[in-house]
Short mmCIF file of C-alpha atoms in Angstrom, two decimals:
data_model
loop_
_atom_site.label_atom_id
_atom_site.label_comp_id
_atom_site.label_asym_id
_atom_site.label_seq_id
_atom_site.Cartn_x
_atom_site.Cartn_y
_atom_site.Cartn_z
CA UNK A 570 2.72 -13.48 2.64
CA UNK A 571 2.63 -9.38 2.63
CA UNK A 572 -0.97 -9.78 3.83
CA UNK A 573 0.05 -11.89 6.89
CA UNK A 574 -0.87 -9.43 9.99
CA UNK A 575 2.87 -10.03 11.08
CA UNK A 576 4.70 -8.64 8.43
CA UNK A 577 5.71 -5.64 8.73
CA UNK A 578 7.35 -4.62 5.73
CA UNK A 579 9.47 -5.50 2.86
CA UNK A 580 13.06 -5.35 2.04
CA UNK A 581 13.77 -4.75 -2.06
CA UNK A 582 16.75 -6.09 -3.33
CA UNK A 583 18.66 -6.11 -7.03
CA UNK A 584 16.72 -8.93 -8.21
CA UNK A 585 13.51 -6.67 -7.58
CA UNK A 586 14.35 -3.93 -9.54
CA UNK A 587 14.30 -3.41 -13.37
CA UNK A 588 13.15 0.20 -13.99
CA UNK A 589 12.56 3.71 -12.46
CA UNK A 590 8.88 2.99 -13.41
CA UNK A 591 8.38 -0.36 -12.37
CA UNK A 592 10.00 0.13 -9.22
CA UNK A 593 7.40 3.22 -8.59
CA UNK A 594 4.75 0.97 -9.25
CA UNK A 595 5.83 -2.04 -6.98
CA UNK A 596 6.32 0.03 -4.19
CA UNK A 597 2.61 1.76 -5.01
CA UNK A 598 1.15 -2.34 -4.81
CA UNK A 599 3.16 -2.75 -1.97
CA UNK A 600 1.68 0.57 -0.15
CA UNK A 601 -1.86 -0.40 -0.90
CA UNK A 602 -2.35 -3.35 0.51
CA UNK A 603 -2.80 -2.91 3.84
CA UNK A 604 -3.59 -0.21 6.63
CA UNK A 605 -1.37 1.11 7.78
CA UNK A 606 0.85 0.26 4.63
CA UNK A 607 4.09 -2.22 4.86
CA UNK A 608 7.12 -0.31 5.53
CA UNK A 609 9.36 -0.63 1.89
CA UNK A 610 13.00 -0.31 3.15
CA UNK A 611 16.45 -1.06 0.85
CA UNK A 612 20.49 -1.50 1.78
CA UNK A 613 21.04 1.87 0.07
CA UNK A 614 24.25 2.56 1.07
CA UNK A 615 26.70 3.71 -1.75
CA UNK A 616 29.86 2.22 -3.30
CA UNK A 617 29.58 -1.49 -3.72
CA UNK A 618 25.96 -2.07 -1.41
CA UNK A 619 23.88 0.20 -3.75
CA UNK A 620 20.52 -1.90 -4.84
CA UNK A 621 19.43 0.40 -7.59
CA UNK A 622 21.79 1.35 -10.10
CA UNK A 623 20.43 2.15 -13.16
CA UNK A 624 18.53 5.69 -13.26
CA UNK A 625 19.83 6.55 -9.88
CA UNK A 626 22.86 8.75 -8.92
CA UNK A 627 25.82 5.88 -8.39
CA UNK A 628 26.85 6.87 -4.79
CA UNK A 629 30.06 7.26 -3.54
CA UNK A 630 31.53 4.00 -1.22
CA UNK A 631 31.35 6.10 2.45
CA UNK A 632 35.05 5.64 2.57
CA UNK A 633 35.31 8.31 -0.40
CA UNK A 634 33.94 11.49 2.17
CA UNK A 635 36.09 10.22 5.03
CA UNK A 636 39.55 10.42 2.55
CA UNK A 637 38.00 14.18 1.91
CA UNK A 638 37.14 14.81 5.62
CA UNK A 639 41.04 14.28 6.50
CA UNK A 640 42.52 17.43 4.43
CA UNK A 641 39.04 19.23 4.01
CA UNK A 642 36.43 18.02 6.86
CA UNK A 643 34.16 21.23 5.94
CA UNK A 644 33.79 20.22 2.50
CA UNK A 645 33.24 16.77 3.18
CA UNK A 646 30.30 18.04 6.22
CA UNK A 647 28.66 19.11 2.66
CA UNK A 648 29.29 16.28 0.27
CA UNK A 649 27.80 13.79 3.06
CA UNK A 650 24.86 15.90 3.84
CA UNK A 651 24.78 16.30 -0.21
CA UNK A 652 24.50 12.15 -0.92
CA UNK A 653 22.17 11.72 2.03
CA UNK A 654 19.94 14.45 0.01
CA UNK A 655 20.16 12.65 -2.99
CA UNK A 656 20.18 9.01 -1.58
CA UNK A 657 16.74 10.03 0.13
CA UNK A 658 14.77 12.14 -2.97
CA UNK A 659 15.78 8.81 -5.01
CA UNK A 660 14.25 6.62 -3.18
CA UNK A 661 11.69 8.49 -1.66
CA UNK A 662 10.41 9.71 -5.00
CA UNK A 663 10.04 5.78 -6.21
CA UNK A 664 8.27 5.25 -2.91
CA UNK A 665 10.85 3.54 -0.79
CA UNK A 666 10.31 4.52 2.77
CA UNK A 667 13.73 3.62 3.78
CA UNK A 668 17.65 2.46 3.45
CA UNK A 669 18.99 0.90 6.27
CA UNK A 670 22.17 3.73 6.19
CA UNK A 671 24.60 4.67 7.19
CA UNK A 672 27.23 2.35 8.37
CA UNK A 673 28.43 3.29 11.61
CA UNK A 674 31.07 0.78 11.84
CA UNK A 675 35.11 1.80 12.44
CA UNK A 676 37.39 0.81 9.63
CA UNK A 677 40.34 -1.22 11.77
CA UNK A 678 41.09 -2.34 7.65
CA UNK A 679 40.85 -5.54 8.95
CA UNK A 680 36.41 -6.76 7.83
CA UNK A 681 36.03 -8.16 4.87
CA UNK A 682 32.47 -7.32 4.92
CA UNK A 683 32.49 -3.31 5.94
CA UNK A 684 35.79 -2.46 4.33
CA UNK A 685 35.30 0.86 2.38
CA UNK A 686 31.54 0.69 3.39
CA UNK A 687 32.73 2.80 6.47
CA UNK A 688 33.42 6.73 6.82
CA UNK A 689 36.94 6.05 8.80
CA UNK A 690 38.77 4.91 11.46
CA UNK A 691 38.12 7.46 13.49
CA UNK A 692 35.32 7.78 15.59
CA UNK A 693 35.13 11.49 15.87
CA UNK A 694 34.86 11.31 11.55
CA UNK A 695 32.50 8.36 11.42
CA UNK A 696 30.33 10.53 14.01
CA UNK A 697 30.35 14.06 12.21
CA UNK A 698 29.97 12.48 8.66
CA UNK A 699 27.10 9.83 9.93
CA UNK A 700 25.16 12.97 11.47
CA UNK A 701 25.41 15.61 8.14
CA UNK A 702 24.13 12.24 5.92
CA UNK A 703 21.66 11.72 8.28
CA UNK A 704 20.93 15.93 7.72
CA UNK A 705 20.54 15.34 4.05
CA UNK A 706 18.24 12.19 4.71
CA UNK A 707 15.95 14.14 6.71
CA UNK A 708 16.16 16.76 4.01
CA UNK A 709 15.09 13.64 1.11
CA UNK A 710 11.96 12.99 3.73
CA UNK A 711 14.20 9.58 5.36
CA UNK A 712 15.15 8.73 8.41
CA UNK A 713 18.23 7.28 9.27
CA UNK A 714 19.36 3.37 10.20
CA UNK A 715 22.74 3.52 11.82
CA UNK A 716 24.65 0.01 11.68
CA UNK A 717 25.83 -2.44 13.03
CA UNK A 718 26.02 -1.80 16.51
CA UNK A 719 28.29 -2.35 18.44
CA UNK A 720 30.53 -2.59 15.87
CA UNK A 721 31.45 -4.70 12.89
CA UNK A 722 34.75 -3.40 11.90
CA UNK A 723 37.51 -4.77 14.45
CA UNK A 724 36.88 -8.52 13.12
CA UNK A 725 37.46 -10.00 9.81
CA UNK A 726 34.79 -12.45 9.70
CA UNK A 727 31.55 -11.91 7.41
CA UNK A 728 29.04 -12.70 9.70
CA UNK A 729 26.66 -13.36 6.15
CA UNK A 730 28.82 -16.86 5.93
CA UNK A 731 30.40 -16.69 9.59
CA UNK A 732 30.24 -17.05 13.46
CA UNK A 733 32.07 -13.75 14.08
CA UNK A 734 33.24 -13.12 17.63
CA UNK A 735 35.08 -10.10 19.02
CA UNK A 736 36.76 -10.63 21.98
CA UNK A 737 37.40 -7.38 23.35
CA UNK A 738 36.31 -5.70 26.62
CA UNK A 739 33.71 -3.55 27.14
CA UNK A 740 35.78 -0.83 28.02
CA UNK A 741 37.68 -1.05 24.73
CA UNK A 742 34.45 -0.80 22.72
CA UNK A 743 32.99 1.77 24.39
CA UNK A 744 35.94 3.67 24.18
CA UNK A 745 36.24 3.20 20.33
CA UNK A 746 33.03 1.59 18.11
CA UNK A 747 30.54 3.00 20.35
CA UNK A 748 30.77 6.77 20.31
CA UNK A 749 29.94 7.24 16.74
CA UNK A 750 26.34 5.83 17.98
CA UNK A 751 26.48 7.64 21.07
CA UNK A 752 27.11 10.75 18.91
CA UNK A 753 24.24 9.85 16.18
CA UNK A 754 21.96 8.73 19.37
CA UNK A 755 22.19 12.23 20.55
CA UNK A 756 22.22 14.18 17.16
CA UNK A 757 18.37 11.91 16.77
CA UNK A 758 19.05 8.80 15.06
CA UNK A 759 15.37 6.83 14.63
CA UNK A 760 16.82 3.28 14.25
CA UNK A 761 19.57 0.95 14.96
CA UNK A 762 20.55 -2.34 13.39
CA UNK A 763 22.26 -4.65 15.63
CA UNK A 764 25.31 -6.90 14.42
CA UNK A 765 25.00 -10.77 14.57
CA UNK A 766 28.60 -10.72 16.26
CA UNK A 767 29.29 -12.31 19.50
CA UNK A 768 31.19 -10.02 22.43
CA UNK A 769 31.95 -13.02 24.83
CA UNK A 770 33.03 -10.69 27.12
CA UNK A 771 29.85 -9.31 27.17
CA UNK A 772 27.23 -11.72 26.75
CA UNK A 773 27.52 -15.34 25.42
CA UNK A 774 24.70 -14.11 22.37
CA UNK A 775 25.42 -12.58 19.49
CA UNK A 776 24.56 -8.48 20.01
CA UNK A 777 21.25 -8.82 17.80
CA UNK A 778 19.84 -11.25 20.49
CA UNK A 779 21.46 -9.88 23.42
CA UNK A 780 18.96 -8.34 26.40
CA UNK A 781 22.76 -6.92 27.83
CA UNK A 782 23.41 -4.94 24.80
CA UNK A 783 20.09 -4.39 23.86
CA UNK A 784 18.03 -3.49 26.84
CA UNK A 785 21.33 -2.69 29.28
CA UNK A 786 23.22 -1.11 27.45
CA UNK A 787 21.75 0.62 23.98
CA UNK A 788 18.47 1.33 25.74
CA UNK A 789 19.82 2.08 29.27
CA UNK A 790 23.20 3.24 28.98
CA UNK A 791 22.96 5.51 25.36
CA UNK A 792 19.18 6.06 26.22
CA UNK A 793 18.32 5.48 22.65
CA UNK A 794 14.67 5.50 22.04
CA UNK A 795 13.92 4.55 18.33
CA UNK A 796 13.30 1.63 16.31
CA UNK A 797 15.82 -1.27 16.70
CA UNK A 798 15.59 -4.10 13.14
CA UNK A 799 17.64 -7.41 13.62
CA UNK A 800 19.90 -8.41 10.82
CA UNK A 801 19.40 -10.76 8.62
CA UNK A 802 18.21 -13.93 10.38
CA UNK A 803 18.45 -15.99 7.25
CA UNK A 804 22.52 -14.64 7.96
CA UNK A 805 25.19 -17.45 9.45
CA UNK A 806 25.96 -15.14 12.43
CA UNK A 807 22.07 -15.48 13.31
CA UNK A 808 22.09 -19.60 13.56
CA UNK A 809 23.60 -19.71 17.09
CA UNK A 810 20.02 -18.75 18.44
CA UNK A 811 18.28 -21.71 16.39
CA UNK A 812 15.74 -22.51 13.76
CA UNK A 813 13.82 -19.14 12.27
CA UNK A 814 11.19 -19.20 14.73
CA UNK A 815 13.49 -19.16 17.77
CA UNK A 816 15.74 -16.34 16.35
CA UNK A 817 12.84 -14.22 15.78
CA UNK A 818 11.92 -15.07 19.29
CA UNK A 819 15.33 -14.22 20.81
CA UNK A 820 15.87 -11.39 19.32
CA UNK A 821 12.03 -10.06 20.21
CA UNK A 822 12.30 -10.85 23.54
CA UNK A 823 16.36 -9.12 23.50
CA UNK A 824 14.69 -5.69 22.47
CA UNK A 825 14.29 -5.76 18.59
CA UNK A 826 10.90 -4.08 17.27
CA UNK A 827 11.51 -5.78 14.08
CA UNK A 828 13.10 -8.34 12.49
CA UNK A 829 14.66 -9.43 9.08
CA UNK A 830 14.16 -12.73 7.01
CA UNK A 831 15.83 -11.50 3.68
CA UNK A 832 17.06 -14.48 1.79
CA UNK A 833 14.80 -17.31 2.74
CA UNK A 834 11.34 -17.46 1.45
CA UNK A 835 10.29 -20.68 2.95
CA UNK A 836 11.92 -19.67 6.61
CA UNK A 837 10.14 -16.95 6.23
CA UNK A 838 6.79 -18.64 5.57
CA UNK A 839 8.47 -21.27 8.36
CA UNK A 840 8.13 -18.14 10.92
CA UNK A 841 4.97 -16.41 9.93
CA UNK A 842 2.79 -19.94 10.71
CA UNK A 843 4.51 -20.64 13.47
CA UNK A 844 5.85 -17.42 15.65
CA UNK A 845 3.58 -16.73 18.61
CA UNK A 846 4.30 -13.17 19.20
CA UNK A 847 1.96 -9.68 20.27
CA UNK A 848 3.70 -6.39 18.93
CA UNK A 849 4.11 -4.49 22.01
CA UNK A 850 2.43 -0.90 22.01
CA UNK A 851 5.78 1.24 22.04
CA UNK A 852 7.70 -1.04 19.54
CA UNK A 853 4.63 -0.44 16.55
CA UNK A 854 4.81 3.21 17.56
CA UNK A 855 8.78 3.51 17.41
CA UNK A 856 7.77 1.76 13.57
CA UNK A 857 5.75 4.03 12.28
CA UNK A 858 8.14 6.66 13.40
CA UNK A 859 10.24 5.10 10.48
CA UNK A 860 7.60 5.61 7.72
CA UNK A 861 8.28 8.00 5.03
CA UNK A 862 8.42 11.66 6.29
CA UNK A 863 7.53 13.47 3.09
CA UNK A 864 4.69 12.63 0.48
CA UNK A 865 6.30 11.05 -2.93
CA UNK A 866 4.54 13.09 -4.92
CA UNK A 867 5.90 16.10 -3.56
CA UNK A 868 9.23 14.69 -3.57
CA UNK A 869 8.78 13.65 -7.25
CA UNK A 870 8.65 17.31 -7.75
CA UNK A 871 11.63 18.20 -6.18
CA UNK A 872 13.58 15.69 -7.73
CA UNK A 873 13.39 17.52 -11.02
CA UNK A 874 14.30 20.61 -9.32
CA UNK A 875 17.90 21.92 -11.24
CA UNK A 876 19.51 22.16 -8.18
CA UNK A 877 19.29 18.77 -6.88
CA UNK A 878 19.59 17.88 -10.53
CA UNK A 879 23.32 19.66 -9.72
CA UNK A 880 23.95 18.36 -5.91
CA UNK A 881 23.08 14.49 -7.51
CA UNK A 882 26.02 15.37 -10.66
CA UNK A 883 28.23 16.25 -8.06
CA UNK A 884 27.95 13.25 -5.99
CA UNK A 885 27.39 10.93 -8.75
CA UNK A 886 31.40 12.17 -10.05
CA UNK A 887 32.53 11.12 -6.88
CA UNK A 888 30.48 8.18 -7.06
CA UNK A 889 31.82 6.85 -10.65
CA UNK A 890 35.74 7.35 -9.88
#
């Protein structure tokens, strides 16, 4: 499956990890099996979506720097740029290449998916905050993954078990869930995961398969430029557009340069013998944008370094209230 010439990369989950050490050396497989190597990516996000627990720095639910950011937004500028820092030398040091973080999505306290996986309600907080954790990932050698655009948080369906749709104008959207990725789009965010959430009055498909807010919109209107992953396709929000193969075809031919199959080994074998589809020339080089920045090795070193040693206590106090 990994040596398939259209995989791209792999996705790590709980059930793949078991040590610092054996995690190092699954990644190191991974890496050297092909040329260029498979991109090795994680939901690293903090609070309750953190893959890797033991040995890592337990990382604070986003939610936790927002609450900080209303009576001290300076010191909560730091802590965010702090746990990208440490979220980044982690993983980067055990090889991952990257998390798809942060969340971008408003808290409306009203998703029972996103919840206290998002900075705030406010756009201008969720903005700031996403661009100094995307600072400290840069730091760590990681880009960032800002999710799920347009916006998750104003519905309270899980789009993981659900048909989520958000009925609410364009003009309502842009005015609220989108500037936090305009802001990150302009600050240099390298990729974008779209949300399997249907804006009818938008576009009858679901955003992740959607040429309107794909092409016309994040590409046109926001001029973003990086790499754009699908969702989940093995997710219930995802079935509108078909079997595997067809989602993987809607949402290639919508504007995604990659796409997900996280949960479902046999629909994933399903769409690697059957997909008919040629990488185009700027989507591979928008990927390999997303590979790992820094060399592990040299990130290894820095991970012992006393004063990340102190910037991961810090977070990790936050992290274990």
């Amino acid at each position: 499956r990994l040596q398939h010439p259209m995989t791209g990369g792999v996705i790590l989950f709980a059930r793949n990890y078991s040590s610092l050490q054996q995690l190092t050396d699954l990644t190191t497989e991974i890496h050297a099996l092909r040329t260029p190597s498979l991109l090795v990516a994680v939901d690293h996000e903090g609070g309750r979506v953190q893959r890797f627990k033991d040995g890592f720095t337990r990382l604070p639910a986003m939610r936790e720097l927002g609450k900080i950011w209303d009576d001290q937004p300076i010191r909560a500028h730091r802590l965010a740029q702090l746990t990208g820092y440490v979220l980044a030398v982690e993983l980067r040091a055990c090889g991952i290449d990257l998390s798809f973080t942060p969340v971008l999505d408003i808290d409306y306290q009203q998703s029972c998916v996103i919840g206290n996986r998002a900075f705030h309600r406010k756009p201008q907080a969720i903005g700031e905050l996403g661009h100094s954790l995307m600072k400290g990932l840069k730091l760590g050698g990681m880009e960032a993954i800002g999710k799920h655009f347009p916006g998750h948080g104003y519905i309270q369906e899980d789009s993981h078990t659900e048909m989520p749709i958000d009925k609410r104008s364009y003009t309502d959207i842009k005015m609220d869930d989108l500037i936090p990725f305009r802001e990150m789009i302009k600050y240099g965010l390298a990729g974008i995961m779209p949300a399997h959430i249907v804006y009818p009055r938008i576009d009858v498909q679901p955003a992740g398969f959607s040429t309107v807010w794909l092409q016309n919109i994040l590409r046109g209107e926001l001029e973003f430029d990086g790499c754009i992953f699908s969702d989940d396709l093995s997710m219930e929000g995802a079935v509108v557009a078909g079997n595997v193969v067809k989602r993987a075809e809607t949402a290639f031919n919508a504007g995604c340069d990659m796409v997900l199959v996280c949960n479902d080994p046999s629909a994933a074998d399903k769409l690697l013998a059957e997909l008919q589809w040629k990488m185009p020339a700027a989507s591979l080089a928008r990927v390999n944008r997303m590979r790992g920045r820094a060399n592990p090795k040299s990130i290894a070193e820095l991970h012992e370094n006393p004063s990340f040693i102190q910037s991961a206590q810090e977070i990790g106090d936050i992290g274990t209230r």
